[in-house]
């Protein structure tokens, strides 16, 4: 594969992206507390809300606070949710679709991204963890700069 092919792959992947991304952590810590059920519930909630053209649910790597897992991050808002359960899925989808639920039941929990645990982190090797699907090379190529190859 040459640079031209990488650039084309990157462009194709970016064009296929939906405007709203919901990343469900599927690293070991979150998987051990059944984040797969959360992922499935989020996909179901997107389908039921008929938002599949605007919202993409995808697996992502570690979101950094395993003790509060199951973690979910919304983009482009950057909202980070902790202790997510399948019953929170519809409320999260409504919120990220700008149909904010005033009193979700059960309530969603936000992670404090200003907490010293996060504030002092400088991710270098894992800079895209929590953003890209670790099993999709196309996502890595799309967020990286093939010009650096």
JSON list of C-alpha atoms in Angstrom, two decimals:
[
{"chain": "A", "resi": 1, "resn": "UNK", "atom": "CA", "xyz": [0.00, 0.00, 0.00]},
{"chain": "A", "resi": 2, "resn": "UNK", "atom": "CA", "xyz": [1.44, 3.37, -0.95]},
{"chain": "A", "resi": 3, "resn": "UNK", "atom": "CA", "xyz": [0.82, 6.88, 0.35]},
{"chain": "A", "resi": 4, "resn": "UNK", "atom": "CA", "xyz": [-1.80, 7.68, -2.30]},
{"chain": "A", "resi": 5, "resn": "UNK", "atom": "CA", "xyz": [-3.85, 4.63, -1.32]},
{"chain": "A", "resi": 6, "resn": "UNK", "atom": "CA", "xyz": [-3.60, 5.56, 2.37]},
{"chain": "A", "resi": 7, "resn": "UNK", "atom": "CA", "xyz": [-4.80, 9.09, 1.65]},
{"chain": "A", "resi": 8, "resn": "UNK", "atom": "CA", "xyz": [-7.72, 7.79, -0.40]},
{"chain": "A", "resi": 9, "resn": "UNK", "atom": "CA", "xyz": [-8.65, 5.33, 2.36]},
{"chain": "A", "resi": 10, "resn": "UNK", "atom": "CA", "xyz": [-8.50, 8.13, 4.90]},
{"chain": "A", "resi": 11, "resn": "UNK", "atom": "CA", "xyz": [-10.73, 10.39, 2.80]},
{"chain": "A", "resi": 12, "resn": "UNK", "atom": "CA", "xyz": [-13.29, 7.63, 2.19]},
{"chain": "A", "resi": 13, "resn": "UNK", "atom": "CA", "xyz": [-13.49, 6.83, 5.89]},
{"chain": "A", "resi": 14, "resn": "UNK", "atom": "CA", "xyz": [-13.92, 10.49, 6.89]},
{"chain": "A", "resi": 15, "resn": "UNK", "atom": "CA", "xyz": [-16.75, 10.91, 4.36]},
{"chain": "A", "resi": 16, "resn": "UNK", "atom": "CA", "xyz": [-18.58, 7.92, 5.85]},
{"chain": "A", "resi": 17, "resn": "UNK", "atom": "CA", "xyz": [-18.46, 9.30, 9.39]},
{"chain": "A", "resi": 18, "resn": "UNK", "atom": "CA", "xyz": [-21.73, 10.45, 10.92]},
{"chain": "A", "resi": 19, "resn": "UNK", "atom": "CA", "xyz": [-21.85, 13.87, 12.61]},
{"chain": "A", "resi": 20, "resn": "UNK", "atom": "CA", "xyz": [-22.36, 12.40, 16.09]},
{"chain": "A", "resi": 21, "resn": "UNK", "atom": "CA", "xyz": [-20.23, 9.57, 17.46]},
{"chain": "A", "resi": 22, "resn": "UNK", "atom": "CA", "xyz": [-20.94, 7.62, 20.63]},
{"chain": "A", "resi": 23, "resn": "UNK", "atom": "CA", "xyz": [-17.89, 5.66, 21.70]},
{"chain": "A", "resi": 24, "resn": "UNK", "atom": "CA", "xyz": [-18.45, 2.75, 24.05]},
{"chain": "A", "resi": 25, "resn": "UNK", "atom": "CA", "xyz": [-15.33, 1.60, 25.87]},
{"chain": "A", "resi": 26, "resn": "UNK", "atom": "CA", "xyz": [-14.60, -2.02, 25.09]},
{"chain": "A", "resi": 27, "resn": "UNK", "atom": "CA", "xyz": [-11.22, -2.29, 26.76]},
{"chain": "A", "resi": 28, "resn": "UNK", "atom": "CA", "xyz": [-10.67, -5.00, 29.38]},
{"chain": "A", "resi": 29, "resn": "UNK", "atom": "CA", "xyz": [-11.93, -3.04, 32.41]},
{"chain": "A", "resi": 30, "resn": "UNK", "atom": "CA", "xyz": [-15.24, -2.11, 30.81]},
{"chain": "A", "resi": 31, "resn": "UNK", "atom": "CA", "xyz": [-15.68, -5.46, 29.06]},
{"chain": "A", "resi": 32, "resn": "UNK", "atom": "CA", "xyz": [-15.39, -7.17, 32.44]},
{"chain": "A", "resi": 33, "resn": "UNK", "atom": "CA", "xyz": [-18.50, -5.28, 33.61]},
{"chain": "A", "resi": 34, "resn": "UNK", "atom": "CA", "xyz": [-20.43, -6.04, 30.40]},
{"chain": "A", "resi": 35, "resn": "UNK", "atom": "CA", "xyz": [-19.93, -2.97, 28.24]},
{"chain": "A", "resi": 36, "resn": "UNK", "atom": "CA", "xyz": [-21.07, -5.09, 25.29]},
{"chain": "A", "resi": 37, "resn": "UNK", "atom": "CA", "xyz": [-24.63, -4.89, 26.68]},
{"chain": "A", "resi": 38, "resn": "UNK", "atom": "CA", "xyz": [-24.30, -1.10, 26.87]},
{"chain": "A", "resi": 39, "resn": "UNK", "atom": "CA", "xyz": [-23.04, -0.98, 23.27]},
{"chain": "A", "resi": 40, "resn": "UNK", "atom": "CA", "xyz": [-26.00, -3.06, 22.09]},
{"chain": "A", "resi": 41, "resn": "UNK", "atom": "CA", "xyz": [-28.46, -0.91, 24.08]},
{"chain": "A", "resi": 42, "resn": "UNK", "atom": "CA", "xyz": [-27.00, 2.27, 22.56]},
{"chain": "A", "resi": 43, "resn": "UNK", "atom": "CA", "xyz": [-27.36, 0.85, 19.05]},
{"chain": "A", "resi": 44, "resn": "UNK", "atom": "CA", "xyz": [-30.96, -0.15, 19.81]},
{"chain": "A", "resi": 45, "resn": "UNK", "atom": "CA", "xyz": [-31.71, 3.33, 21.21]},
{"chain": "A", "resi": 46, "resn": "UNK", "atom": "CA", "xyz": [-30.29, 4.98, 18.07]},
{"chain": "A", "resi": 47, "resn": "UNK", "atom": "CA", "xyz": [-32.45, 2.72, 15.88]},
{"chain": "A", "resi": 48, "resn": "UNK", "atom": "CA", "xyz": [-35.58, 3.37, 17.97]},
{"chain": "A", "resi": 49, "resn": "UNK", "atom": "CA", "xyz": [-34.98, 7.13, 17.83]},
{"chain": "A", "resi": 50, "resn": "UNK", "atom": "CA", "xyz": [-34.51, 6.84, 14.05]},
{"chain": "A", "resi": 51, "resn": "UNK", "atom": "CA", "xyz": [-31.18, 8.65, 14.34]},
{"chain": "A", "resi": 52, "resn": "UNK", "atom": "CA", "xyz": [-29.06, 6.17, 12.42]},
{"chain": "A", "resi": 53, "resn": "UNK", "atom": "CA", "xyz": [-28.34, 8.77, 9.75]},
{"chain": "A", "resi": 54, "resn": "UNK", "atom": "CA", "xyz": [-26.84, 11.17, 12.35]},
{"chain": "A", "resi": 55, "resn": "UNK", "atom": "CA", "xyz": [-25.46, 8.99, 15.15]},
{"chain": "A", "resi": 56, "resn": "UNK", "atom": "CA", "xyz": [-22.89, 6.21, 15.00]},
{"chain": "A", "resi": 57, "resn": "UNK", "atom": "CA", "xyz": [-22.24, 3.92, 17.97]},
{"chain": "A", "resi": 58, "resn": "UNK", "atom": "CA", "xyz": [-18.81, 2.34, 17.91]},
{"chain": "A", "resi": 59, "resn": "UNK", "atom": "CA", "xyz": [-16.39, 0.45, 20.11]},
{"chain": "A", "resi": 60, "resn": "UNK", "atom": "CA", "xyz": [-13.42, 2.43, 21.38]},
{"chain": "A", "resi": 61, "resn": "UNK", "atom": "CA", "xyz": [-10.38, 1.74, 23.51]},
{"chain": "A", "resi": 62, "resn": "UNK", "atom": "CA", "xyz": [-9.88, 2.70, 27.14]},
{"chain": "A", "resi": 63, "resn": "UNK", "atom": "CA", "xyz": [-11.48, 5.97, 28.24]},
{"chain": "A", "resi": 64, "resn": "UNK", "atom": "CA", "xyz": [-9.16, 6.21, 31.22]},
{"chain": "A", "resi": 65, "resn": "UNK", "atom": "CA", "xyz": [-11.17, 5.67, 34.39]},
{"chain": "A", "resi": 66, "resn": "UNK", "atom": "CA", "xyz": [-11.65, 1.92, 34.59]},
{"chain": "A", "resi": 67, "resn": "UNK", "atom": "CA", "xyz": [-12.97, 2.03, 38.16]},
{"chain": "A", "resi": 68, "resn": "UNK", "atom": "CA", "xyz": [-16.02, 3.92, 36.92]},
{"chain": "A", "resi": 69, "resn": "UNK", "atom": "CA", "xyz": [-16.64, 1.70, 33.91]},
{"chain": "A", "resi": 70, "resn": "UNK", "atom": "CA", "xyz": [-18.74, 1.18, 31.74]},
{"chain": "A", "resi": 71, "resn": "UNK", "atom": "CA", "xyz": [-17.59, 4.42, 30.13]},
{"chain": "A", "resi": 72, "resn": "UNK", "atom": "CA", "xyz": [-19.10, 6.15, 27.10]},
{"chain": "A", "resi": 73, "resn": "UNK", "atom": "CA", "xyz": [-17.91, 9.29, 25.29]},
{"chain": "A", "resi": 74, "resn": "UNK", "atom": "CA", "xyz": [-19.95, 11.42, 22.89]},
{"chain": "A", "resi": 75, "resn": "UNK", "atom": "CA", "xyz": [-18.39, 13.43, 20.10]},
{"chain": "A", "resi": 76, "resn": "UNK", "atom": "CA", "xyz": [-18.27, 16.19, 19.13]},
{"chain": "A", "resi": 77, "resn": "UNK", "atom": "CA", "xyz": [-19.58, 17.33, 22.57]},
{"chain": "A", "resi": 78, "resn": "UNK", "atom": "CA", "xyz": [-16.85, 15.48, 24.47]},
{"chain": "A", "resi": 79, "resn": "UNK", "atom": "CA", "xyz": [-19.30, 14.47, 27.21]},
{"chain": "A", "resi": 80, "resn": "UNK", "atom": "CA", "xyz": [-17.95, 11.51, 29.15]},
{"chain": "A", "resi": 81, "resn": "UNK", "atom": "CA", "xyz": [-20.38, 9.24, 30.97]},
{"chain": "A", "resi": 82, "resn": "UNK", "atom": "CA", "xyz": [-19.47, 6.80, 33.73]},
{"chain": "A", "resi": 83, "resn": "UNK", "atom": "CA", "xyz": [-21.19, 3.76, 35.26]},
{"chain": "A", "resi": 84, "resn": "UNK", "atom": "CA", "xyz": [-23.41, 3.54, 32.20]},
{"chain": "A", "resi": 85, "resn": "UNK", "atom": "CA", "xyz": [-25.99, 0.76, 32.15]},
{"chain": "A", "resi": 86, "resn": "UNK", "atom": "CA", "xyz": [-28.15, -0.47, 29.29]},
{"chain": "A", "resi": 87, "resn": "UNK", "atom": "CA", "xyz": [-31.08, 1.39, 30.87]},
{"chain": "A", "resi": 88, "resn": "UNK", "atom": "CA", "xyz": [-29.18, 4.70, 30.46]},
{"chain": "A", "resi": 89, "resn": "UNK", "atom": "CA", "xyz": [-28.79, 4.23, 26.70]},
{"chain": "A", "resi": 90, "resn": "UNK", "atom": "CA", "xyz": [-31.96, 6.01, 25.54]},
{"chain": "A", "resi": 91, "resn": "UNK", "atom": "CA", "xyz": [-31.24, 9.02, 27.76]},
{"chain": "A", "resi": 92, "resn": "UNK", "atom": "CA", "xyz": [-27.69, 9.30, 26.42]},
{"chain": "A", "resi": 93, "resn": "UNK", "atom": "CA", "xyz": [-28.85, 9.02, 22.81]},
{"chain": "A", "resi": 94, "resn": "UNK", "atom": "CA", "xyz": [-31.55, 11.66, 23.40]},
{"chain": "A", "resi": 95, "resn": "UNK", "atom": "CA", "xyz": [-29.01, 13.96, 25.02]},
{"chain": "A", "resi": 96, "resn": "UNK", "atom": "CA", "xyz": [-26.39, 13.69, 22.30]},
{"chain": "A", "resi": 97, "resn": "UNK", "atom": "CA", "xyz": [-29.07, 14.14, 19.64]},
{"chain": "A", "resi": 98, "resn": "UNK", "atom": "CA", "xyz": [-29.89, 17.48, 21.34]},
{"chain": "A", "resi": 99, "resn": "UNK", "atom": "CA", "xyz": [-33.17, 16.14, 22.55]},
{"chain": "A", "resi": 100, "resn": "UNK", "atom": "CA", "xyz": [-32.01, 16.49, 26.13]},
{"chain": "A", "resi": 101, "resn": "UNK", "atom": "CA", "xyz": [-33.96, 14.43, 28.62]},
{"chain": "A", "resi": 102, "resn": "UNK", "atom": "CA", "xyz": [-34.59, 16.58, 31.69]},
{"chain": "A", "resi": 103, "resn": "UNK", "atom": "CA", "xyz": [-35.07, 13.79, 34.22]},
{"chain": "A", "resi": 104, "resn": "UNK", "atom": "CA", "xyz": [-33.77, 10.55, 32.80]},
{"chain": "A", "resi": 105, "resn": "UNK", "atom": "CA", "xyz": [-34.58, 7.48, 34.81]},
{"chain": "A", "resi": 106, "resn": "UNK", "atom": "CA", "xyz": [-32.13, 6.21, 35.79]},
{"chain": "A", "resi": 107, "resn": "UNK", "atom": "CA", "xyz": [-30.04, 9.39, 35.74]},
{"chain": "A", "resi": 108, "resn": "UNK", "atom": "CA", "xyz": [-26.87, 9.51, 33.68]},
{"chain": "A", "resi": 109, "resn": "UNK", "atom": "CA", "xyz": [-23.57, 10.14, 35.46]},
{"chain": "A", "resi": 110, "resn": "UNK", "atom": "CA", "xyz": [-20.97, 12.45, 33.99]},
{"chain": "A", "resi": 111, "resn": "UNK", "atom": "CA", "xyz": [-17.28, 11.84, 34.58]},
{"chain": "A", "resi": 112, "resn": "UNK", "atom": "CA", "xyz": [-15.40, 14.87, 35.88]},
{"chain": "A", "resi": 113, "resn": "UNK", "atom": "CA", "xyz": [-12.79, 15.40, 33.18]},
{"chain": "A", "resi": 114, "resn": "UNK", "atom": "CA", "xyz": [-11.20, 18.16, 35.30]},
{"chain": "A", "resi": 115, "resn": "UNK", "atom": "CA", "xyz": [-10.42, 15.66, 38.06]},
{"chain": "A", "resi": 116, "resn": "UNK", "atom": "CA", "xyz": [-6.66, 15.45, 38.72]},
{"chain": "A", "resi": 117, "resn": "UNK", "atom": "CA", "xyz": [-6.71, 11.85, 37.48]},
{"chain": "A", "resi": 118, "resn": "UNK", "atom": "CA", "xyz": [-7.51, 13.15, 33.99]},
{"chain": "A", "resi": 119, "resn": "UNK", "atom": "CA", "xyz": [-5.97, 16.62, 34.18]},
{"chain": "A", "resi": 120, "resn": "UNK", "atom": "CA", "xyz": [-2.45, 15.30, 34.74]},
{"chain": "A", "resi": 121, "resn": "UNK", "atom": "CA", "xyz": [-2.55, 12.76, 31.94]},
{"chain": "A", "resi": 122, "resn": "UNK", "atom": "CA", "xyz": [-0.68, 13.33, 28.72]},
{"chain": "A", "resi": 123, "resn": "UNK", "atom": "CA", "xyz": [-1.51, 10.48, 26.38]},
{"chain": "A", "resi": 124, "resn": "UNK", "atom": "CA", "xyz": [1.12, 9.99, 23.76]},
{"chain": "A", "resi": 125, "resn": "UNK", "atom": "CA", "xyz": [1.07, 6.33, 22.76]},
{"chain": "A", "resi": 126, "resn": "UNK", "atom": "CA", "xyz": [-2.66, 6.07, 23.55]},
{"chain": "A", "resi": 127, "resn": "UNK", "atom": "CA", "xyz": [-3.64, 9.48, 22.16]},
{"chain": "A", "resi": 128, "resn": "UNK", "atom": "CA", "xyz": [-6.44, 8.00, 20.02]},
{"chain": "A", "resi": 129, "resn": "UNK", "atom": "CA", "xyz": [-7.65, 5.46, 22.57]},
{"chain": "A", "resi": 130, "resn": "UNK", "atom": "CA", "xyz": [-11.24, 6.26, 23.38]},
{"chain": "A", "resi": 131, "resn": "UNK", "atom": "CA", "xyz": [-11.68, 7.89, 19.98]},
{"chain": "A", "resi": 132, "resn": "UNK", "atom": "CA", "xyz": [-11.09, 5.21, 17.39]},
{"chain": "A", "resi": 133, "resn": "UNK", "atom": "CA", "xyz": [-12.23, 1.61, 17.06]},
{"chain": "A", "resi": 134, "resn": "UNK", "atom": "CA", "xyz": [-9.02, -0.32, 17.81]},
{"chain": "A", "resi": 135, "resn": "UNK", "atom": "CA", "xyz": [-10.07, -3.09, 15.42]},
{"chain": "A", "resi": 136, "resn": "UNK", "atom": "CA", "xyz": [-10.54, -0.80, 12.39]},
{"chain": "A", "resi": 137, "resn": "UNK", "atom": "CA", "xyz": [-7.29, 0.25, 10.70]},
{"chain": "A", "resi": 138, "resn": "UNK", "atom": "CA", "xyz": [-9.29, 2.68, 8.55]},
{"chain": "A", "resi": 139, "resn": "UNK", "atom": "CA", "xyz": [-10.13, 4.74, 11.66]},
{"chain": "A", "resi": 140, "resn": "UNK", "atom": "CA", "xyz": [-6.49, 4.93, 12.67]},
{"chain": "A", "resi": 141, "resn": "UNK", "atom": "CA", "xyz": [-5.49, 6.04, 9.20]},
{"chain": "A", "resi": 142, "resn": "UNK", "atom": "CA", "xyz": [-8.31, 8.62, 9.11]},
{"chain": "A", "resi": 143, "resn": "UNK", "atom": "CA", "xyz": [-7.29, 10.33, 12.37]},
{"chain": "A", "resi": 144, "resn": "UNK", "atom": "CA", "xyz": [-3.57, 10.07, 11.75]},
{"chain": "A", "resi": 145, "resn": "UNK", "atom": "CA", "xyz": [-1.56, 11.85, 9.16]},
{"chain": "A", "resi": 146, "resn": "UNK", "atom": "CA", "xyz": [-0.44, 9.47, 6.43]},
{"chain": "A", "resi": 147, "resn": "UNK", "atom": "CA", "xyz": [1.98, 12.23, 5.44]},
{"chain": "A", "resi": 148, "resn": "UNK", "atom": "CA", "xyz": [3.97, 11.27, 8.54]},
{"chain": "A", "resi": 149, "resn": "UNK", "atom": "CA", "xyz": [4.48, 7.70, 7.25]}
]
